[in-house]
Amino acid sequence: MTNTDRLSREQETRVADDIHDDYGDSFDDEPALLDTKHMPPREGMVQRWVRTSINSEDDQANVYRRMNQGWKPRLADTVPKGQYVPTVNYQGSNIIGIHGNILMERPIERHAKQKRREENLAN
């Protein structure tokens, strides 16, 4: 074997690493995955998770930045009854949220307008 045929340590490490496509049963039971399959966006809205804290410290600037972009926290009572909804008491409201994140939504029209603005700024 010549030096050109040898793998680097980084390549050897990558080859040795296990790749897991199946997370097992615990994957479905972990609420921290921020799954929204039981909370699809309401008609005419788009939604996204927004961080409210980082390293156990409030990140209000991030939330207010999103609010200035038209995002509003999604209330827990907007989800059909009988669905599991992780909630947090955020600024006196029962908001969908978990582990330092809240679910926010905005109208599709506003979302499209913001996307166009961001694309124009990027160009």
mmCIF file of N, CA, C and O in Angstrom, residues 30-109:
data_model
loop_
_atom_site.group_PDB
_atom_site.id
_atom_site.type_symbol
_atom_site.label_atom_id
_atom_site.label_comp_id
_atom_site.label_asym_id
_atom_site.label_seq_id
_atom_site.Cartn_x
_atom_site.Cartn_y
_atom_site.Cartn_z
ATOM 1 N N GLU A 30 -39.939 11.431 22.341
ATOM 2 C CA GLU A 30 -39.151 12.580 22.769
ATOM 3 C C GLU A 30 -39.834 13.888 22.361
ATOM 4 O O GLU A 30 -39.836 14.249 21.191
ATOM 5 N N PRO A 31 -40.400 14.633 23.307
ATOM 6 C CA PRO A 31 -41.103 15.862 22.948
ATOM 7 C C PRO A 31 -40.170 16.978 22.499
ATOM 8 O O PRO A 31 -40.600 17.917 21.849
ATOM 9 N N ALA A 32 -38.897 16.895 22.810
ATOM 10 C CA ALA A 32 -37.969 17.966 22.483
ATOM 11 C C ALA A 32 -37.685 18.068 20.990
ATOM 12 O O ALA A 32 -37.001 18.975 20.554
ATOM 13 N N LEU A 33 -38.200 17.143 20.197
ATOM 14 C CA LEU A 33 -37.930 17.169 18.767
ATOM 15 C C LEU A 33 -38.748 18.223 18.031
ATOM 16 O O LEU A 33 -38.578 18.409 16.842
ATOM 17 N N LEU A 34 -39.640 18.896 18.735
ATOM 18 C CA LEU A 34 -40.415 20.002 18.168
ATOM 19 C C LEU A 34 -41.221 19.589 16.951
ATOM 20 O O LEU A 34 -41.303 20.294 15.948
ATOM 21 N N ASP A 35 -41.826 18.436 17.038
ATOM 22 C CA ASP A 35 -42.630 17.893 15.954
ATOM 23 C C ASP A 35 -43.967 18.627 15.890
ATOM 24 O O ASP A 35 -44.627 18.809 16.900
ATOM 25 N N THR A 36 -44.370 19.030 14.701
ATOM 26 C CA THR A 36 -45.644 19.743 14.548
ATOM 27 C C THR A 36 -46.642 18.972 13.695
ATOM 28 O O THR A 36 -47.594 19.563 13.191
ATOM 29 N N LYS A 37 -46.451 17.657 13.541
ATOM 30 C CA LYS A 37 -47.380 16.917 12.680
ATOM 31 C C LYS A 37 -48.808 16.929 13.222
ATOM 32 O O LYS A 37 -49.748 16.792 12.459
ATOM 33 N N HIS A 38 -48.978 17.122 14.533
ATOM 34 C CA HIS A 38 -50.324 17.219 15.109
ATOM 35 C C HIS A 38 -50.779 18.670 15.225
ATOM 36 O O HIS A 38 -51.867 18.941 15.708
ATOM 37 N N MET A 39 -49.915 19.583 14.804
ATOM 38 C CA MET A 39 -50.236 21.008 14.860
ATOM 39 C C MET A 39 -49.917 21.642 13.508
ATOM 40 O O MET A 39 -49.047 22.494 13.405
ATOM 41 N N PRO A 40 -50.585 21.217 12.432
ATOM 42 C CA PRO A 40 -50.288 21.802 11.122
ATOM 43 C C PRO A 40 -50.631 23.294 11.136
ATOM 44 O O PRO A 40 -51.429 23.748 11.966
ATOM 45 N N PRO A 41 -50.031 24.054 10.229
ATOM 46 C CA PRO A 41 -50.354 25.486 10.181
ATOM 47 C C PRO A 41 -51.840 25.705 9.931
ATOM 48 O O PRO A 41 -52.484 24.928 9.232
ATOM 49 N N ARG A 42 -52.362 26.757 10.514
ATOM 50 C CA ARG A 42 -53.754 27.096 10.249
ATOM 51 C C ARG A 42 -53.863 27.594 8.815
ATOM 52 O O ARG A 42 -52.879 28.011 8.201
ATOM 53 N N GLU A 43 -55.071 27.533 8.292
ATOM 54 C CA GLU A 43 -55.296 27.953 6.906
ATOM 55 C C GLU A 43 -54.852 29.402 6.711
ATOM 56 O O GLU A 43 -55.191 30.286 7.498
ATOM 57 N N GLY A 44 -54.061 29.609 5.668
ATOM 58 C CA GLY A 44 -53.592 30.950 5.346
ATOM 59 C C GLY A 44 -52.392 31.404 6.163
ATOM 60 O O GLY A 44 -51.985 32.568 6.082
ATOM 61 N N MET A 45 -51.809 30.490 6.938
ATOM 62 C CA MET A 45 -50.690 30.851 7.804
ATOM 63 C C MET A 45 -49.493 29.936 7.551
ATOM 64 O O MET A 45 -49.648 28.826 7.050
ATOM 65 N N VAL A 46 -48.321 30.414 7.888
ATOM 66 C CA VAL A 46 -47.107 29.599 7.951
ATOM 67 C C VAL A 46 -46.628 29.675 9.397
ATOM 68 O O VAL A 46 -46.961 30.615 10.118
ATOM 69 N N GLN A 47 -45.880 28.681 9.819
ATOM 70 C CA GLN A 47 -45.429 28.689 11.208
ATOM 71 C C GLN A 47 -43.975 28.245 11.299
ATOM 72 O O GLN A 47 -43.457 27.601 10.403
ATOM 73 N N ARG A 48 -43.349 28.616 12.404
ATOM 74 C CA ARG A 48 -41.968 28.232 12.666
ATOM 75 C C ARG A 48 -41.701 28.315 14.165
ATOM 76 O O ARG A 48 -42.385 29.022 14.892
ATOM 77 N N TRP A 49 -40.697 27.558 14.589
ATOM 78 C CA TRP A 49 -40.263 27.605 15.977
ATOM 79 C C TRP A 49 -39.299 28.764 16.142
ATOM 80 O O TRP A 49 -38.429 28.998 15.298
ATOM 81 N N VAL A 50 -39.435 29.492 17.244
ATOM 82 C CA VAL A 50 -38.563 30.626 17.528
ATOM 83 C C VAL A 50 -37.983 30.453 18.932
ATOM 84 O O VAL A 50 -38.714 30.182 19.892
ATOM 85 N N ARG A 51 -36.680 30.631 19.031
ATOM 86 C CA ARG A 51 -35.976 30.480 20.304
ATOM 87 C C ARG A 51 -36.324 31.635 21.245
ATOM 88 O O ARG A 51 -36.309 32.795 20.857
ATOM 89 N N THR A 52 -36.643 31.305 22.516
ATOM 90 C CA THR A 52 -36.924 32.325 23.523
ATOM 91 C C THR A 52 -35.831 32.410 24.569
ATOM 92 O O THR A 52 -35.795 33.361 25.347
ATOM 93 N N SER A 53 -34.974 31.396 24.605
ATOM 94 C CA SER A 53 -33.860 31.433 25.568
ATOM 95 C C SER A 53 -32.689 30.652 25.008
ATOM 96 O O SER A 53 -32.853 29.758 24.174
ATOM 97 N N ILE A 54 -31.520 31.010 25.484
ATOM 98 C CA ILE A 54 -30.296 30.325 25.090
ATOM 99 C C ILE A 54 -29.398 30.237 26.319
ATOM 100 O O ILE A 54 -29.219 31.228 27.034
ATOM 101 N N ASN A 55 -28.917 29.046 26.580
ATOM 102 C CA ASN A 55 -28.094 28.807 27.772
ATOM 103 C C ASN A 55 -28.794 29.291 29.036
ATOM 104 O O ASN A 55 -28.211 29.961 29.888
ATOM 105 N N SER A 56 -30.082 28.997 29.157
ATOM 106 C CA SER A 56 -30.910 29.328 30.320
ATOM 107 C C SER A 56 -31.094 30.831 30.531
ATOM 108 O O SER A 56 -31.506 31.258 31.601
ATOM 109 N N GLU A 57 -30.800 31.638 29.546
ATOM 110 C CA GLU A 57 -31.018 33.078 29.644
ATOM 111 C C GLU A 57 -32.024 33.494 28.578
ATOM 112 O O GLU A 57 -31.984 33.011 27.449
ATOM 113 N N ASP A 58 -32.938 34.403 28.954
ATOM 114 C CA ASP A 58 -33.947 34.875 28.004
ATOM 115 C C ASP A 58 -33.300 35.517 26.790
ATOM 116 O O ASP A 58 -32.282 36.201 26.896
ATOM 117 N N ASP A 59 -33.910 35.285 25.632
ATOM 118 C CA ASP A 59 -33.458 35.873 24.381
ATOM 119 C C ASP A 59 -34.622 36.659 23.776
ATOM 120 O O ASP A 59 -35.125 36.341 22.707
ATOM 121 N N GLN A 60 -35.056 37.675 24.496
ATOM 122 C CA GLN A 60 -36.200 38.465 24.063
ATOM 123 C C GLN A 60 -35.921 39.197 22.755
ATOM 124 O O GLN A 60 -36.829 39.418 21.954
ATOM 125 N N ALA A 61 -34.664 39.566 22.512
ATOM 126 C CA ALA A 61 -34.327 40.267 21.269
ATOM 127 C C ALA A 61 -34.684 39.413 20.058
ATOM 128 O O ALA A 61 -35.181 39.931 19.056
ATOM 129 N N ASN A 62 -34.453 38.105 20.148
ATOM 130 C CA ASN A 62 -34.786 37.209 19.041
ATOM 131 C C ASN A 62 -36.300 37.174 18.811
ATOM 132 O O ASN A 62 -36.766 37.241 17.681
ATOM 133 N N VAL A 63 -37.057 37.090 19.889
ATOM 134 C CA VAL A 63 -38.520 37.040 19.780
ATOM 135 C C VAL A 63 -39.051 38.348 19.190
ATOM 136 O O VAL A 63 -39.870 38.337 18.272
ATOM 137 N N TYR A 64 -38.561 39.479 19.695
ATOM 138 C CA TYR A 64 -39.047 40.768 19.201
ATOM 139 C C TYR A 64 -38.644 41.006 17.746
ATOM 140 O O TYR A 64 -39.386 41.610 16.983
ATOM 141 N N ARG A 65 -37.483 40.515 17.359
ATOM 142 C CA ARG A 65 -37.058 40.612 15.955
ATOM 143 C C ARG A 65 -38.062 39.880 15.068
ATOM 144 O O ARG A 65 -38.463 40.372 14.012
ATOM 145 N N ARG A 66 -38.477 38.684 15.496
ATOM 146 C CA ARG A 66 -39.458 37.912 14.722
ATOM 147 C C ARG A 66 -40.816 38.610 14.706
ATOM 148 O O ARG A 66 -41.504 38.612 13.694
ATOM 149 N N MET A 67 -41.203 39.206 15.835
ATOM 150 C CA MET A 67 -42.473 39.921 15.873
ATOM 151 C C MET A 67 -42.459 41.102 14.902
ATOM 152 O O MET A 67 -43.463 41.388 14.249
ATOM 153 N N ASN A 68 -41.327 41.775 14.797
ATOM 154 C CA ASN A 68 -41.212 42.878 13.843
ATOM 155 C C ASN A 68 -41.310 42.394 12.404
ATOM 156 O O ASN A 68 -41.622 43.178 11.503
ATOM 157 N N GLN A 69 -41.061 41.124 12.171
ATOM 158 C CA GLN A 69 -41.195 40.525 10.841
ATOM 159 C C GLN A 69 -42.596 39.970 10.610
ATOM 160 O O GLN A 69 -42.858 39.328 9.602
ATOM 161 N N GLY A 70 -43.499 40.200 11.550
ATOM 162 C CA GLY A 70 -44.887 39.776 11.386
ATOM 163 C C GLY A 70 -45.252 38.463 12.056
ATOM 164 O O GLY A 70 -46.391 38.014 11.933
ATOM 165 N N TRP A 71 -44.317 37.826 12.749
ATOM 166 C CA TRP A 71 -44.609 36.566 13.439
ATOM 167 C C TRP A 71 -45.313 36.855 14.751
ATOM 168 O O TRP A 71 -44.971 37.800 15.456
ATOM 169 N N LYS A 72 -46.310 36.042 15.082
ATOM 170 C CA LYS A 72 -47.050 36.146 16.344
ATOM 171 C C LYS A 72 -47.051 34.776 17.026
ATOM 172 O O LYS A 72 -47.189 33.746 16.349
ATOM 173 N N PRO A 73 -46.940 34.731 18.349
ATOM 174 C CA PRO A 73 -47.002 33.432 19.037
ATOM 175 C C PRO A 73 -48.337 32.743 18.777
ATOM 176 O O PRO A 73 -49.388 33.381 18.767
ATOM 177 N N ARG A 74 -48.291 31.427 18.556
ATOM 178 C CA ARG A 74 -49.517 30.664 18.306
ATOM 179 C C ARG A 74 -50.089 30.192 19.628
ATOM 180 O O ARG A 74 -49.419 29.510 20.408
ATOM 181 N N LEU A 75 -51.333 30.527 19.874
ATOM 182 C CA LEU A 75 -52.009 30.132 21.100
ATOM 183 C C LEU A 75 -52.355 28.648 21.077
ATOM 184 O O LEU A 75 -52.679 28.094 20.024
ATOM 185 N N ALA A 76 -52.303 28.026 22.234
ATOM 186 C CA ALA A 76 -52.574 26.588 22.333
ATOM 187 C C ALA A 76 -54.011 26.248 21.950
ATOM 188 O O ALA A 76 -54.269 25.166 21.428
ATOM 189 N N ASP A 77 -54.943 27.162 22.184
ATOM 190 C CA ASP A 77 -56.343 26.847 21.875
ATOM 191 C C ASP A 77 -56.657 26.901 20.379
ATOM 192 O O ASP A 77 -57.789 26.670 19.973
ATOM 193 N N THR A 78 -55.666 27.176 19.519
ATOM 194 C CA THR A 78 -55.882 27.154 18.074
ATOM 195 C C THR A 78 -55.696 25.753 17.489
ATOM 196 O O THR A 78 -55.932 25.554 16.302
ATOM 197 N N VAL A 79 -55.297 24.804 18.315
ATOM 198 C CA VAL A 79 -55.102 23.421 17.882
ATOM 199 C C VAL A 79 -56.373 22.645 18.227
ATOM 200 O O VAL A 79 -56.960 22.851 19.291
ATOM 201 N N PRO A 80 -56.834 21.759 17.335
ATOM 202 C CA PRO A 80 -58.051 20.992 17.625
ATOM 203 C C PRO A 80 -57.976 20.254 18.956
ATOM 204 O O PRO A 80 -56.911 19.775 19.357
ATOM 205 N N LYS A 81 -59.096 20.177 19.622
ATOM 206 C CA LYS A 81 -59.173 19.485 20.911
ATOM 207 C C LYS A 81 -58.753 18.030 20.762
ATOM 208 O O LYS A 81 -58.986 17.408 19.740
ATOM 209 N N GLY A 82 -58.126 17.500 21.796
ATOM 210 C CA GLY A 82 -57.712 16.108 21.803
ATOM 211 C C GLY A 82 -56.289 15.884 21.321
ATOM 212 O O GLY A 82 -55.760 14.790 21.449
ATOM 213 N N GLN A 83 -55.654 16.907 20.767
ATOM 214 C CA GLN A 83 -54.272 16.777 20.314
ATOM 215 C C GLN A 83 -53.330 17.164 21.450
ATOM 216 O O GLN A 83 -53.591 18.110 22.185
ATOM 217 N N TYR A 84 -52.221 16.424 21.568
ATOM 218 C CA TYR A 84 -51.212 16.785 22.553
ATOM 219 C C TYR A 84 -50.508 18.052 22.085
ATOM 220 O O TYR A 84 -50.016 18.124 20.968
ATOM 221 N N VAL A 85 -50.492 19.056 22.931
ATOM 222 C CA VAL A 85 -49.857 20.320 22.594
ATOM 223 C C VAL A 85 -48.963 20.738 23.754
ATOM 224 O O VAL A 85 -49.454 21.017 24.850
ATOM 225 N N PRO A 86 -47.647 20.772 23.544
ATOM 226 C CA PRO A 86 -46.767 21.261 24.612
ATOM 227 C C PRO A 86 -46.948 22.770 24.744
ATOM 228 O O PRO A 86 -46.927 23.499 23.752
ATOM 229 N N THR A 87 -47.207 23.242 25.949
ATOM 230 C CA THR A 87 -47.478 24.664 26.129
ATOM 231 C C THR A 87 -46.545 25.268 27.167
ATOM 232 O O THR A 87 -45.992 24.580 28.015
ATOM 233 N N VAL A 88 -46.393 26.565 27.055
ATOM 234 C CA VAL A 88 -45.660 27.350 28.038
ATOM 235 C C VAL A 88 -46.473 28.600 28.318
ATOM 236 O O VAL A 88 -47.252 29.057 27.484
ATOM 237 N N ASN A 89 -46.317 29.126 29.513
ATOM 238 C CA ASN A 89 -46.944 30.397 29.835
ATOM 239 C C ASN A 89 -45.951 31.471 29.422
ATOM 240 O O ASN A 89 -44.951 31.700 30.077
ATOM 241 N N TYR A 90 -46.234 32.095 28.302
ATOM 242 C CA TYR A 90 -45.329 33.105 27.759
ATOM 243 C C TYR A 90 -46.024 34.451 27.777
ATOM 244 O O TYR A 90 -47.034 34.642 27.111
ATOM 245 N N GLN A 91 -45.520 35.369 28.566
ATOM 246 C CA GLN A 91 -46.071 36.707 28.715
ATOM 247 C C GLN A 91 -47.568 36.677 29.008
ATOM 248 O O GLN A 91 -48.348 37.415 28.426
ATOM 249 N N GLY A 92 -47.965 35.776 29.883
ATOM 250 C CA GLY A 92 -49.340 35.701 30.341
ATOM 251 C C GLY A 92 -50.299 34.959 29.430
ATOM 252 O O GLY A 92 -51.495 34.908 29.698
ATOM 253 N N SER A 93 -49.799 34.374 28.352
ATOM 254 C CA SER A 93 -50.660 33.636 27.426
ATOM 255 C C SER A 93 -50.237 32.179 27.377
ATOM 256 O O SER A 93 -49.073 31.850 27.582
ATOM 257 N N ASN A 94 -51.201 31.308 27.079
ATOM 258 C CA ASN A 94 -50.937 29.884 26.947
ATOM 259 C C ASN A 94 -50.486 29.619 25.514
ATOM 260 O O ASN A 94 -51.291 29.436 24.617
ATOM 261 N N ILE A 95 -49.188 29.611 25.285
ATOM 262 C CA ILE A 95 -48.574 29.537 23.965
ATOM 263 C C ILE A 95 -48.047 28.124 23.725
ATOM 264 O O ILE A 95 -47.573 27.462 24.651
ATOM 265 N N ILE A 96 -48.059 27.672 22.476
ATOM 266 C CA ILE A 96 -47.436 26.405 22.118
ATOM 267 C C ILE A 96 -45.929 26.610 22.214
ATOM 268 O O ILE A 96 -45.371 27.503 21.572
ATOM 269 N N GLY A 97 -45.290 25.804 23.029
ATOM 270 C CA GLY A 97 -43.852 25.955 23.192
ATOM 271 C C GLY A 97 -43.250 24.824 23.983
ATOM 272 O O GLY A 97 -43.948 24.089 24.674
ATOM 273 N N ILE A 98 -41.944 24.697 23.865
ATOM 274 C CA ILE A 98 -41.234 23.649 24.593
ATOM 275 C C ILE A 98 -39.735 23.947 24.562
ATOM 276 O O ILE A 98 -39.215 24.430 23.553
ATOM 277 N N HIS A 99 -39.088 23.686 25.665
ATOM 278 C CA HIS A 99 -37.629 23.773 25.768
ATOM 279 C C HIS A 99 -37.028 25.039 25.184
ATOM 280 O O HIS A 99 -36.156 24.999 24.318
ATOM 281 N N GLY A 100 -37.506 26.190 25.623
ATOM 282 C CA GLY A 100 -36.925 27.448 25.172
ATOM 283 C C GLY A 100 -37.307 27.864 23.770
ATOM 284 O O GLY A 100 -36.637 28.705 23.176
ATOM 285 N N ASN A 101 -38.383 27.294 23.241
ATOM 286 C CA ASN A 101 -38.868 27.660 21.902
ATOM 287 C C ASN A 101 -40.372 27.854 21.955
ATOM 288 O O ASN A 101 -41.058 27.169 22.704
ATOM 289 N N ILE A 102 -40.867 28.787 21.156
ATOM 290 C CA ILE A 102 -42.314 28.937 21.007
ATOM 291 C C ILE A 102 -42.646 28.827 19.518
ATOM 292 O O ILE A 102 -41.819 29.108 18.664
ATOM 293 N N LEU A 103 -43.865 28.372 19.257
ATOM 294 C CA LEU A 103 -44.338 28.259 17.880
ATOM 295 C C LEU A 103 -44.975 29.589 17.493
ATOM 296 O O LEU A 103 -45.851 30.092 18.193
ATOM 297 N N MET A 104 -44.481 30.158 16.389
ATOM 298 C CA MET A 104 -45.019 31.435 15.925
ATOM 299 C C MET A 104 -45.575 31.246 14.521
ATOM 300 O O MET A 104 -45.182 30.322 13.803
ATOM 301 N N GLU A 105 -46.513 32.120 14.157
ATOM 302 C CA GLU A 105 -47.154 32.033 12.852
ATOM 303 C C GLU A 105 -47.326 33.433 12.277
ATOM 304 O O GLU A 105 -47.302 34.424 13.005
ATOM 305 N N ARG A 106 -47.467 33.478 10.940
ATOM 306 C CA ARG A 106 -47.788 34.736 10.261
ATOM 307 C C ARG A 106 -48.524 34.406 8.975
ATOM 308 O O ARG A 106 -48.398 33.302 8.432
ATOM 309 N N PRO A 107 -49.291 35.378 8.462
ATOM 310 C CA PRO A 107 -50.050 35.143 7.227
ATOM 311 C C PRO A 107 -49.117 34.846 6.045
ATOM 312 O O PRO A 107 -48.017 35.395 5.949
ATOM 313 N N ILE A 108 -49.589 33.992 5.150
ATOM 314 C CA ILE A 108 -48.800 33.605 3.974
ATOM 315 C C ILE A 108 -48.421 34.834 3.153
ATOM 316 O O ILE A 108 -47.288 34.934 2.670
ATOM 317 N N GLU A 109 -49.343 35.800 2.986
ATOM 318 C CA GLU A 109 -49.047 36.991 2.195
ATOM 319 C C GLU A 109 -47.883 37.774 2.793
ATOM 320 O O GLU A 109 -46.983 38.224 2.084
#
